XYZ file of C-alpha atoms in Angstrom:
718
model
C 47.760 41.446 83.276
C 45.168 44.726 82.838
C 45.410 44.605 86.648
C 49.215 43.870 87.153
C 49.571 47.351 84.505
C 47.115 49.046 86.364
C 49.201 48.662 89.946
C 52.467 48.994 88.424
C 51.338 52.854 86.551
C 49.789 53.325 90.152
C 53.252 52.523 91.706
C 55.018 54.706 88.844
C 52.802 57.727 89.168
C 52.954 57.612 93.240
C 56.563 57.332 93.404
C 57.215 60.339 90.500
C 54.838 62.123 92.909
C 56.661 61.512 96.109
C 60.018 62.684 94.502
C 58.384 65.822 92.854
C 57.189 67.299 96.367
C 61.116 67.456 97.071
C 62.017 69.068 94.028
C 61.672 72.600 92.658
C 59.674 73.609 89.886
C 60.646 73.166 86.296
C 62.196 75.755 84.515
C 59.697 75.682 81.550
C 57.051 77.052 84.373
C 58.849 79.792 85.097
C 58.370 80.826 81.152
C 56.726 84.059 80.453
C 54.405 83.398 77.457
C 52.601 85.773 75.265
C 51.342 83.929 71.824
C 47.998 82.785 73.352
C 46.671 86.075 74.489
C 49.147 88.944 73.041
C 49.890 89.241 77.022
C 52.414 88.157 78.893
C 51.663 85.262 81.434
C 53.843 82.701 83.548
C 53.425 79.563 81.206
C 51.165 77.744 84.358
C 48.820 80.667 84.250
C 48.320 81.518 80.791
C 44.728 81.201 80.151
C 45.299 80.079 76.839
C 47.056 76.677 76.817
C 50.591 76.989 75.518
C 53.240 74.614 74.414
C 57.027 75.685 75.171
C 60.370 74.832 73.714
C 62.408 76.363 75.579
C 66.052 77.392 75.423
C 67.237 74.948 77.604
C 65.448 72.431 75.499
C 67.134 74.030 72.322
C 70.283 74.080 73.530
C 70.761 70.620 74.450
C 68.738 69.663 71.357
C 71.115 70.892 68.743
C 68.675 70.799 66.184
C 69.863 71.648 62.471
C 66.433 73.461 61.351
C 63.165 74.410 62.847
C 61.743 71.506 61.056
C 64.406 68.910 62.812
C 63.531 71.035 66.566
C 59.528 70.863 65.977
C 59.096 66.838 64.982
C 61.632 66.025 67.243
C 60.769 68.292 70.363
C 56.765 68.017 69.912
C 54.299 65.233 68.985
C 51.933 67.862 67.371
C 54.014 68.111 63.882
C 54.780 66.141 61.109
C 57.177 66.931 58.170
C 58.195 65.912 54.782
C 60.940 68.091 53.324
C 60.639 69.117 49.603
C 61.464 71.516 46.947
C 58.508 74.294 47.521
C 58.881 74.236 51.338
C 58.658 72.392 54.308
C 55.157 70.362 54.235
C 54.137 71.090 57.550
C 51.037 69.602 59.469
C 50.308 70.473 62.982
C 47.234 68.283 64.393
C 46.105 67.265 61.098
C 46.027 70.298 59.287
C 48.627 71.197 56.368
C 50.892 74.433 55.642
C 48.002 76.819 54.512
C 46.191 76.726 57.587
C 49.292 77.183 60.098
C 50.513 80.696 61.508
C 54.032 81.143 62.106
C 55.205 84.333 63.450
C 58.181 85.779 64.346
C 58.725 87.860 67.333
C 54.571 88.221 67.095
C 54.831 89.361 63.309
C 54.083 86.709 60.451
C 56.356 85.195 58.533
C 56.471 85.797 54.847
C 57.839 83.263 52.707
C 54.852 81.099 51.027
C 55.352 79.360 47.730
C 52.772 76.907 46.847
C 51.462 77.438 50.157
C 53.784 75.890 52.193
C 56.311 77.675 54.422
C 59.679 78.244 53.871
C 61.279 77.719 57.427
C 64.686 78.080 56.136
C 64.347 81.845 56.804
C 64.989 81.290 60.654
C 67.910 81.306 62.260
C 67.898 78.089 64.156
C 70.886 79.352 66.331
C 69.167 83.002 67.011
C 66.215 81.235 68.730
C 65.288 81.884 72.525
C 62.366 79.661 72.472
C 59.225 78.739 70.816
C 55.813 79.096 71.599
C 52.987 76.912 70.104
C 49.725 77.558 70.696
C 46.661 74.905 69.001
C 43.846 75.273 67.217
C 41.943 78.508 65.526
C 43.399 81.911 67.027
C 41.644 84.219 64.119
C 40.049 86.531 66.705
C 43.861 87.743 67.578
C 45.636 86.912 64.896
C 43.418 87.028 61.888
C 43.783 84.776 58.464
C 45.253 81.544 58.173
C 45.133 80.786 62.159
C 43.235 77.965 61.808
C 45.393 74.534 63.041
C 47.004 77.147 65.406
C 50.015 79.500 65.543
C 54.019 78.746 66.237
C 55.645 82.110 67.632
C 59.195 81.890 67.101
C 60.757 84.076 69.537
C 64.659 85.487 68.692
C 67.388 86.361 71.447
C 67.749 89.542 72.904
C 71.035 91.206 73.284
C 71.968 93.958 75.379
C 76.092 93.647 75.534
C 77.968 96.614 74.838
C 80.109 94.428 72.343
C 79.082 91.081 71.336
C 80.824 88.949 68.632
C 79.845 85.643 67.707
C 80.292 82.628 65.618
C 78.412 78.890 65.559
C 79.398 76.322 62.968
C 77.666 73.376 62.574
C 78.815 70.597 60.207
C 76.774 66.992 59.448
C 76.879 64.132 56.869
C 75.794 64.776 53.383
C 77.616 68.105 52.992
C 75.340 69.677 55.752
C 76.756 72.889 56.929
C 74.971 75.520 59.151
C 76.708 78.948 59.796
C 75.619 81.714 62.382
C 77.261 84.859 62.889
C 76.547 87.774 64.868
C 77.781 91.236 65.566
C 76.165 92.961 68.935
C 76.614 96.895 69.187
C 75.523 98.910 72.502
C 76.165 102.436 73.424
C 73.605 104.395 75.829
C 70.604 104.960 73.861
C 71.603 102.440 70.598
C 71.220 99.112 70.347
C 72.284 97.321 67.218
C 72.445 93.277 66.365
C 73.481 92.240 62.725
C 72.773 88.544 62.131
C 74.002 86.418 59.409
C 72.932 82.912 58.511
C 73.847 80.245 55.852
C 72.779 76.556 55.018
C 73.790 73.897 52.787
C 73.458 70.546 51.918
C 74.380 68.389 49.501
C 71.447 66.175 49.663
C 70.752 62.327 49.618
C 69.172 59.787 47.729
C 67.482 57.132 49.862
C 66.571 54.809 46.828
C 67.354 54.743 42.651
C 64.337 53.013 42.141
C 61.288 55.032 40.518
C 57.754 54.407 40.759
C 56.360 54.230 36.938
C 52.305 54.095 36.744
C 52.789 53.488 33.152
C 55.198 50.726 33.163
C 54.985 47.816 34.482
C 59.186 47.429 34.578
C 60.111 49.986 37.350
C 63.602 52.347 36.534
C 66.085 51.247 38.790
C 68.685 53.788 37.821
C 66.946 57.257 38.867
C 69.190 59.887 39.643
C 66.254 61.773 41.745
C 66.988 62.586 45.260
C 64.622 62.308 48.269
C 66.298 65.565 49.326
C 68.193 67.837 46.755
C 70.947 69.531 46.858
C 70.312 73.272 48.200
C 71.881 76.550 49.661
C 70.639 79.463 51.691
C 71.775 82.296 53.179
C 70.258 85.588 54.722
C 71.497 89.045 56.483
C 69.364 90.715 58.650
C 69.888 94.237 61.202
C 68.021 95.306 63.860
C 68.662 98.398 65.450
C 66.876 100.021 68.236
C 66.834 103.590 69.992
C 65.227 103.621 73.641
C 64.260 107.654 73.830
C 63.547 107.816 77.208
C 62.230 104.788 79.917
C 58.777 104.966 77.963
C 59.391 105.247 74.365
C 61.434 102.635 72.288
C 61.851 102.851 68.313
C 63.167 100.303 66.047
C 64.017 99.527 62.650
C 65.141 96.078 60.967
C 65.514 94.347 57.577
C 66.760 91.455 55.999
C 67.926 89.881 52.622
C 67.778 86.488 51.913
C 68.664 83.951 48.994
C 68.322 80.203 48.273
C 68.789 77.877 45.586
C 67.617 74.390 45.078
C 69.603 72.492 42.453
C 67.830 69.761 41.021
C 69.717 66.249 39.411
C 69.517 66.062 35.259
C 68.580 62.753 34.914
C 68.168 60.198 31.854
C 64.625 59.602 31.581
C 62.492 62.254 30.189
C 59.250 61.194 31.921
C 60.519 61.069 35.534
C 64.347 62.483 36.252
C 65.190 64.860 33.587
C 65.258 68.509 34.848
C 65.526 71.000 33.069
C 65.561 74.076 35.533
C 66.613 74.730 39.190
C 64.683 76.965 41.885
C 65.763 79.942 42.969
C 64.040 82.238 45.857
C 64.479 86.063 47.028
C 63.255 87.474 49.765
C 63.461 90.893 51.328
C 61.830 93.046 54.223
C 61.926 95.815 55.988
C 60.294 97.066 58.938
C 60.106 100.626 61.314
C 57.972 100.538 64.985
C 57.836 101.698 68.089
C 56.682 100.682 72.043
C 55.410 103.178 74.349
C 55.106 102.021 78.353
C 52.603 104.511 80.039
C 53.589 105.242 83.864
C 50.708 102.417 84.557
C 52.108 100.173 82.617
C 49.644 100.314 79.837
C 51.551 99.530 76.615
C 51.114 100.630 72.927
C 52.950 99.582 69.964
C 53.027 100.593 66.424
C 54.591 98.136 63.630
C 54.791 98.747 59.799
C 56.047 95.920 57.837
C 56.927 95.360 54.288
C 58.239 91.705 53.130
C 58.688 90.480 49.470
C 59.136 86.719 48.450
C 60.017 85.874 44.843
C 60.002 82.232 43.313
C 62.318 81.788 39.930
C 62.847 79.207 37.070
C 66.552 79.006 36.031
C 66.645 77.006 33.309
C 69.723 74.622 33.102
C 69.214 73.653 29.243
C 66.802 74.802 26.519
C 62.826 74.647 27.618
C 59.688 75.095 25.951
C 57.331 76.594 28.876
C 54.850 78.958 29.240
C 55.252 82.332 28.331
C 54.571 85.800 26.515
C 56.029 86.448 23.148
C 57.390 90.292 22.221
C 53.710 91.246 21.274
C 52.561 90.279 25.003
C 50.790 87.180 23.716
C 50.580 84.387 26.056
C 51.682 80.877 24.401
C 52.311 77.742 25.581
C 55.587 76.763 24.067
C 57.995 79.712 24.490
C 61.713 79.346 24.370
C 63.682 79.534 26.998
C 67.425 78.980 27.315
C 69.950 77.803 29.735
C 71.095 80.743 32.059
C 67.487 82.345 32.169
C 65.076 82.680 34.711
C 61.582 82.787 34.521
C 59.367 84.644 37.378
C 57.001 82.518 38.678
C 55.692 84.804 41.301
C 56.566 87.563 43.072
C 54.626 88.197 46.592
C 54.798 91.645 48.392
C 52.894 92.423 51.750
C 52.404 95.989 53.597
C 50.765 95.833 57.072
C 50.483 98.307 59.603
C 49.426 97.221 63.148
C 48.423 99.386 65.932
C 48.037 97.619 69.401
C 47.124 98.550 72.758
C 47.209 96.529 76.095
C 45.681 98.488 79.100
C 44.977 97.871 82.839
C 40.870 98.363 83.675
C 41.046 98.851 87.319
C 42.399 94.936 89.083
C 40.383 92.368 87.009
C 40.611 93.757 83.617
C 43.428 93.935 81.016
C 42.200 95.280 77.194
C 43.525 94.266 74.585
C 42.704 96.171 71.389
C 44.182 96.668 67.598
C 43.888 98.220 64.289
C 45.152 96.168 60.947
C 45.734 97.508 57.439
C 47.490 95.012 54.992
C 48.247 95.586 51.612
C 48.975 92.158 49.113
C 50.554 92.442 46.026
C 51.142 89.803 43.598
C 53.206 89.616 40.144
C 53.342 86.315 38.721
C 53.555 86.853 34.658
C 52.571 83.102 33.431
C 49.440 82.877 35.989
C 47.446 86.074 36.203
C 45.789 87.725 33.553
C 47.340 91.295 33.195
C 50.363 89.676 35.391
C 49.447 91.145 38.341
C 46.696 91.231 41.132
C 46.539 92.696 44.525
C 43.791 93.235 47.287
C 43.704 94.620 50.780
C 42.345 93.917 54.372
C 41.466 95.809 57.573
C 40.740 94.450 60.961
C 39.757 95.578 64.909
C 39.772 93.534 67.416
C 38.864 93.643 71.043
C 40.134 90.905 73.808
C 39.374 91.583 77.695
C 41.283 89.157 80.654
C 38.640 89.274 83.389
C 39.857 87.837 86.389
C 37.136 86.654 88.781
C 36.515 84.807 92.168
C 38.924 84.787 95.185
C 42.235 82.612 94.867
C 45.212 82.005 96.769
C 46.371 85.608 97.734
C 46.016 88.282 95.528
C 45.297 85.788 92.901
C 41.527 85.167 91.048
C 40.675 81.545 90.613
C 38.830 82.175 87.319
C 39.773 83.899 84.189
C 37.492 84.607 81.427
C 39.365 85.754 77.923
C 36.581 86.938 75.458
C 37.590 88.560 71.991
C 36.522 89.523 68.785
C 37.354 90.147 65.184
C 36.124 92.241 62.520
C 37.508 92.112 59.509
C 36.984 93.505 55.829
C 38.460 92.145 52.552
C 37.800 93.001 49.002
C 37.027 89.466 47.731
C 34.992 88.199 50.942
C 33.628 91.773 52.262
C 32.888 91.776 56.570
C 33.451 88.637 58.866
C 33.409 88.724 62.642
C 35.197 86.182 64.412
C 34.902 85.740 68.039
C 36.536 83.289 70.860
C 36.286 82.583 74.385
C 38.524 81.040 76.984
C 38.457 79.982 80.509
C 40.712 79.197 83.177
C 40.084 77.642 86.728
C 42.868 77.931 89.049
C 42.633 75.133 91.660
C 45.833 74.840 93.707
C 48.470 73.331 91.508
C 45.817 72.204 88.990
C 44.421 74.270 86.218
C 41.399 73.548 83.896
C 41.416 75.310 80.905
C 38.412 75.362 77.924
C 38.572 76.837 74.517
C 35.796 77.863 71.862
C 37.156 79.902 68.847
C 36.326 80.464 65.407
C 39.228 80.534 62.515
C 39.058 81.821 58.707
C 41.219 82.108 55.915
C 40.798 84.498 53.367
C 41.216 83.243 49.654
C 44.407 83.998 48.246
C 45.499 86.126 45.207
C 46.317 83.257 43.493
C 43.107 81.223 44.382
C 41.059 84.794 43.247
C 43.003 85.668 39.991
C 44.946 82.662 38.674
C 44.776 82.328 34.770
C 46.826 79.799 33.597
C 47.563 76.770 31.121
C 49.389 73.584 31.459
C 50.162 71.293 28.470
C 49.958 67.621 28.889
C 48.137 65.443 26.939
C 45.954 67.944 26.180
C 45.518 71.809 27.274
C 44.251 72.029 30.741
C 43.195 75.379 32.080
C 43.140 76.670 35.775
C 40.974 79.437 36.691
C 40.597 81.865 39.883
C 37.474 82.786 41.216
C 36.662 86.414 42.970
C 33.099 84.831 43.918
C 35.043 82.724 46.673
C 34.098 82.876 50.223
C 36.563 82.820 52.909
C 37.137 79.012 54.858
C 36.057 78.998 58.120
C 36.499 77.163 61.338
C 35.289 76.222 65.030
C 37.842 74.796 67.211
C 36.518 73.398 70.849
C 39.283 72.323 73.933
C 39.226 71.045 77.383
C 42.765 71.080 78.958
C 43.732 69.787 82.387
C 47.365 70.803 83.341
C 48.792 69.637 87.081
C 52.065 70.426 88.292
C 53.587 69.690 91.742
C 57.244 70.794 91.902
C 59.461 69.652 89.088
C 56.497 67.544 87.751
C 54.169 68.685 85.109
C 51.410 66.840 83.358
C 49.017 68.086 80.597
C 46.327 66.482 78.955
C 43.877 68.279 76.009
C 41.085 66.865 74.251
C 39.871 68.781 70.723
C 38.148 69.244 67.681
C 38.122 71.182 64.956
C 35.979 71.398 62.087
C 36.967 73.462 58.942
C 34.260 74.511 56.082
C 34.063 76.093 52.658
C 37.480 74.408 51.956
C 38.788 75.526 48.832
C 39.514 73.512 46.151
C 40.383 73.037 42.047
C 36.911 71.860 40.457
C 36.350 71.029 36.849
C 33.492 73.120 35.109
C 32.090 73.320 31.146
C 34.497 74.393 28.651
C 32.018 77.150 28.034
C 32.425 79.134 31.197
C 36.571 79.257 29.883
C 37.115 83.097 28.876
C 36.136 83.116 25.199
C 39.445 84.273 23.718
C 41.459 80.876 25.253
C 38.378 78.792 23.465
C 39.307 80.320 20.252
C 42.842 80.090 20.501
C 43.326 76.727 21.472
C 40.025 75.119 20.038
C 39.701 71.555 20.403
C 43.139 71.015 22.192
C 41.889 73.155 25.135
C 40.518 70.165 27.275
C 39.641 70.465 31.169
C 38.739 73.670 32.531
C 39.136 73.785 35.956
C 38.265 76.598 38.682
C 38.847 77.456 42.465
C 35.118 76.415 44.238
C 34.116 76.650 48.035
C 33.610 73.038 47.907
C 35.383 70.777 50.879
C 35.264 70.312 54.280
C 37.107 68.489 57.341
C 37.296 67.437 60.726
C 40.071 66.696 63.230
C 39.789 65.741 66.470
C 42.482 64.041 68.768
C 44.104 63.950 72.243
C 47.530 65.437 73.349
C 49.057 64.398 76.279
C 52.272 65.630 77.533
C 54.427 64.745 81.192
C 57.604 66.374 82.316
C 60.075 65.707 85.052
C 62.696 68.132 86.073
C 65.243 67.447 89.563
C 68.371 69.616 89.547
C 70.291 68.063 87.052
C 68.045 65.616 85.542
C 64.893 66.076 83.186
C 62.568 63.761 80.797
C 59.737 63.696 79.538
C 57.509 62.320 76.629
C 54.363 63.819 74.662
C 51.973 61.694 72.581
C 49.132 62.628 70.332
C 46.113 61.005 68.804
C 44.618 61.951 65.894
C 41.661 61.244 63.835
C 40.228 63.097 60.722
C 37.756 62.851 58.170
C 37.176 64.844 55.206
C 34.348 65.516 52.245
C 37.178 66.006 49.500
C 36.856 66.445 45.429
C 37.816 63.563 43.396
C 38.821 65.091 40.353
C 39.002 61.475 38.430
C 35.331 61.054 39.165
C 34.397 64.865 39.753
C 32.435 64.360 43.009
C 32.885 64.585 46.429
C 34.424 61.630 48.488
C 34.964 61.160 52.280
C 38.402 60.544 53.119
C 40.893 60.600 55.782
C 43.190 63.741 55.497
C 46.177 63.594 53.489
C 49.608 62.878 55.715
C 47.609 62.048 58.712
C 48.863 59.571 61.220
C 46.703 58.068 64.239
C 49.505 57.951 66.524
C 52.639 60.368 67.158
C 54.943 60.830 69.912
C 58.620 61.903 71.669
C 60.722 61.308 74.642
C 63.916 62.720 75.910
C 65.918 62.385 78.900
C 68.996 64.833 79.760
C 71.432 65.441 81.947
C 73.488 68.226 82.901
C 76.222 68.913 85.232
C 78.856 71.329 86.231
C 82.347 69.661 87.034
C 84.093 72.765 87.275
C 83.974 76.763 86.434
C 85.631 75.820 83.293
C 83.619 72.650 82.035
C 79.927 71.948 81.958
C 78.461 68.564 80.672
C 74.868 67.928 78.801
C 73.897 64.426 77.462
C 70.844 64.140 75.594
C 68.802 60.913 74.193
C 65.833 62.051 72.237
C 63.272 59.469 70.381
C 60.183 60.034 68.182
C 57.933 57.816 66.258
C 54.915 57.766 63.860
C 52.084 55.623 62.802
C 51.564 55.057 59.444
C 50.517 58.252 57.614
C 47.735 58.073 55.520
C 47.434 59.376 51.639
C 44.522 59.048 49.028
C 47.426 58.579 45.819
C 50.715 56.944 45.760
C 50.795 54.691 48.651
C 50.887 55.285 52.360
C 53.760 56.705 54.384
C 55.654 53.855 56.376
C 55.496 54.137 60.566
C 59.054 54.628 62.131
C 60.944 55.453 64.774
C 64.100 57.178 65.210
C 66.420 58.184 68.016
C 69.136 61.013 68.796
C 71.877 61.240 70.850
C 73.318 64.605 71.319
C 76.150 65.952 73.797
C 77.117 69.597 74.857
C 80.383 70.660 76.242
C 81.131 74.092 77.798
C 84.316 74.867 78.056
C 86.337 77.961 79.530
C 83.989 79.823 80.461
C 84.992 83.446 81.545
C 83.766 86.890 81.850
C 84.691 87.970 78.273
C 84.628 84.572 76.144
C 82.246 81.308 75.738
C 83.390 78.163 73.936
C 80.765 75.428 73.203
C 80.785 72.509 71.505
C 78.151 70.102 70.418
C 78.595 66.603 69.201
C 75.688 63.868 68.283
C 74.586 61.259 66.429
C 70.832 61.186 64.651
C 69.372 58.306 63.537
C 71.145 55.800 66.004
C 69.108 52.651 64.452
C 70.214 53.894 60.822
C 66.385 53.386 59.912
C 65.855 54.701 55.998
C 62.796 55.072 54.572
C 63.318 53.001 50.877
C 60.106 54.025 49.332
C 60.504 54.154 45.573
C 60.640 57.291 44.310
C 56.687 59.019 43.323
C 55.355 57.198 46.286
C 55.022 59.176 49.989
C 57.535 58.403 52.760
C 56.899 57.970 56.491
C 60.487 60.168 56.810
C 62.871 61.633 54.618
C 65.788 60.829 56.882
C 68.926 59.263 55.207
C 69.595 57.182 57.847
C 72.033 57.468 61.030
C 74.126 60.999 60.220
C 76.837 62.569 62.999
C 77.026 66.367 63.310
C 79.421 68.616 65.079
C 79.116 72.578 66.275
C 81.544 74.687 67.398
C 80.178 78.121 68.909
C 82.850 80.735 70.056
C 81.154 84.356 71.822
C 83.092 86.956 72.744
C 80.929 89.879 75.027
C 82.364 92.947 76.711
C 79.997 94.688 79.571
C 76.347 95.562 79.068
C 74.858 98.390 77.293
C 73.772 101.418 79.998
C 69.699 101.848 79.294
C 67.183 104.050 81.012
C 65.789 102.600 83.703
C 62.830 103.639 86.031
C 63.021 104.561 89.706
C 63.155 101.877 92.019
C 59.843 102.606 93.636
C 58.091 101.900 90.040
C 60.530 98.446 89.498
C 59.467 97.526 92.892
C 55.764 97.999 91.836
C 56.716 96.270 88.157
C 58.159 93.467 89.912
C 55.216 92.731 92.407
C 53.038 92.978 89.389
C 55.044 90.257 87.421
C 55.149 87.831 90.512
C 51.485 88.552 90.727
C 50.497 87.797 86.873
């Protein structure tokens, strides 16, 4: 049997190889990527392995959200929707170790260490670039598991008006509106998005560890009803062919509405959750005659999280004298600020060509963080600041084909200074060898994550059977990592194969540890006396190791495209056991050994006024492991999508999308309180209508034809 499988596999590979020789290179290989090195490269020549979800893939897939897109089109991700955020995991590590960028800038929306990805409009994405592993030398704190860079669409029409409306099962509505204006030196794009879901309940059974008889009529939902909207503006002014200035801003609101049940221990909710996000940015880009580039960005972001009370509630708060009390009364209609995280960043970056063989990237960063948390921080507010200097060289050597060098070495180094952990050097080194249509890459990089303001400054109480106190720790060290990877990529015509093995070691991980009551602040010991039970403090106690293999295959021939991706993952970690107050060796929560995705798409132009697209997508995951509350079941789901481009003209575009998600109607009925493999409610349907009106192109500065020709030559060489 093994011999037969081997012969069959060899035959399939040989057939695909012969077919690939007759096709043109796949569209994704012509993508220009920037995330791995911070500089532009064609995807197949990028020194750092980069996974791309292209605009063609996005348009055909028709995802309802970023979570839907990433989990459906990449095997490296796992999600579990929750009230506090996306609960994302990438190659074994969770939200707080994944850096999410939008056009190269940090997404700001952290709540409880989880990213609020609904800040991103899925209908305004051009492509997504994914770099796995530590990238802190280039991007700073948090980039330990990897970096996700959301590249938004760029609009250059004199007039653009667009509307996209998506409706689906369970009251799912997604709205996108855009207005683009351009004239001479000015360009403006205004974007509005709104998202709503009624939520759903996969089961009414509630797991109750304190009772032998489970609750069978709980009103808790698997995903709660929620609504959010966002208005953003991007204004660009081209002063001359070398200098471009911009200003942008956004405002975002979100509400999560929780059902009111009848069981006080399990499903009685006395408050909903509200979020408010605002941002403002200014910056500029200067391109010299030599094509060196200097950019300056200054960004301010604020993300506030509130409890919006729906009935009278006794909660933590401050009385009129400013004294903290556990049972402060709040009434329906009142809101209590839980946290307001603000961040101001300035980033100066330059990319310079040093001769024919070197390209130097260098930058300076300054960051100021401010946190207001009235019920969780002594003094109500806290702040810190970070400064950084980084250098990176792309050194090309060894003769290759034509003017292209065979070997690219990319060393980098970042010097960081933070109020809490002081100075730190973070290096990286990657190498890529070109051997015809084969690319071999190797990387070693360090990552770090600075302690958050919550971890260094928290001082709050929770009343359970006794009063438990949580303390921040200003003596924390940065969490650190070492990431090693080997990658091989083979391209022939429309066939692209990649395989990557990796190892990621994370040390000094921060967790809450029980400490003696005598180490609690004296005023709290005096105020609560014997009521004060456990005292817990953040410490550098844990470590983790993730290792695995990622494999992908993609084949494109004219109108047809297909592919698969597979991720094998194993993890182990030393995690603090709060019950027994000791370190235990465990598997990282949420880890699945096997994850994968497959797709096949076909597009065909039947006439100038009609283009049809068909797509079939599948994804699967083996069992997800957890320390407590059960493991998540393995699953596989399938999706059918169709796209219909209608009546294309010089001014108007019409597009209809329709599809069925979870074709086989899989639904995880695991009781509330236990872990799910997936939160899907079962089979759902959706339909989308897009109407775009565009007129003319904005007249803008251009260099002379000689300069343009030189730039085109340089782009082709890169």
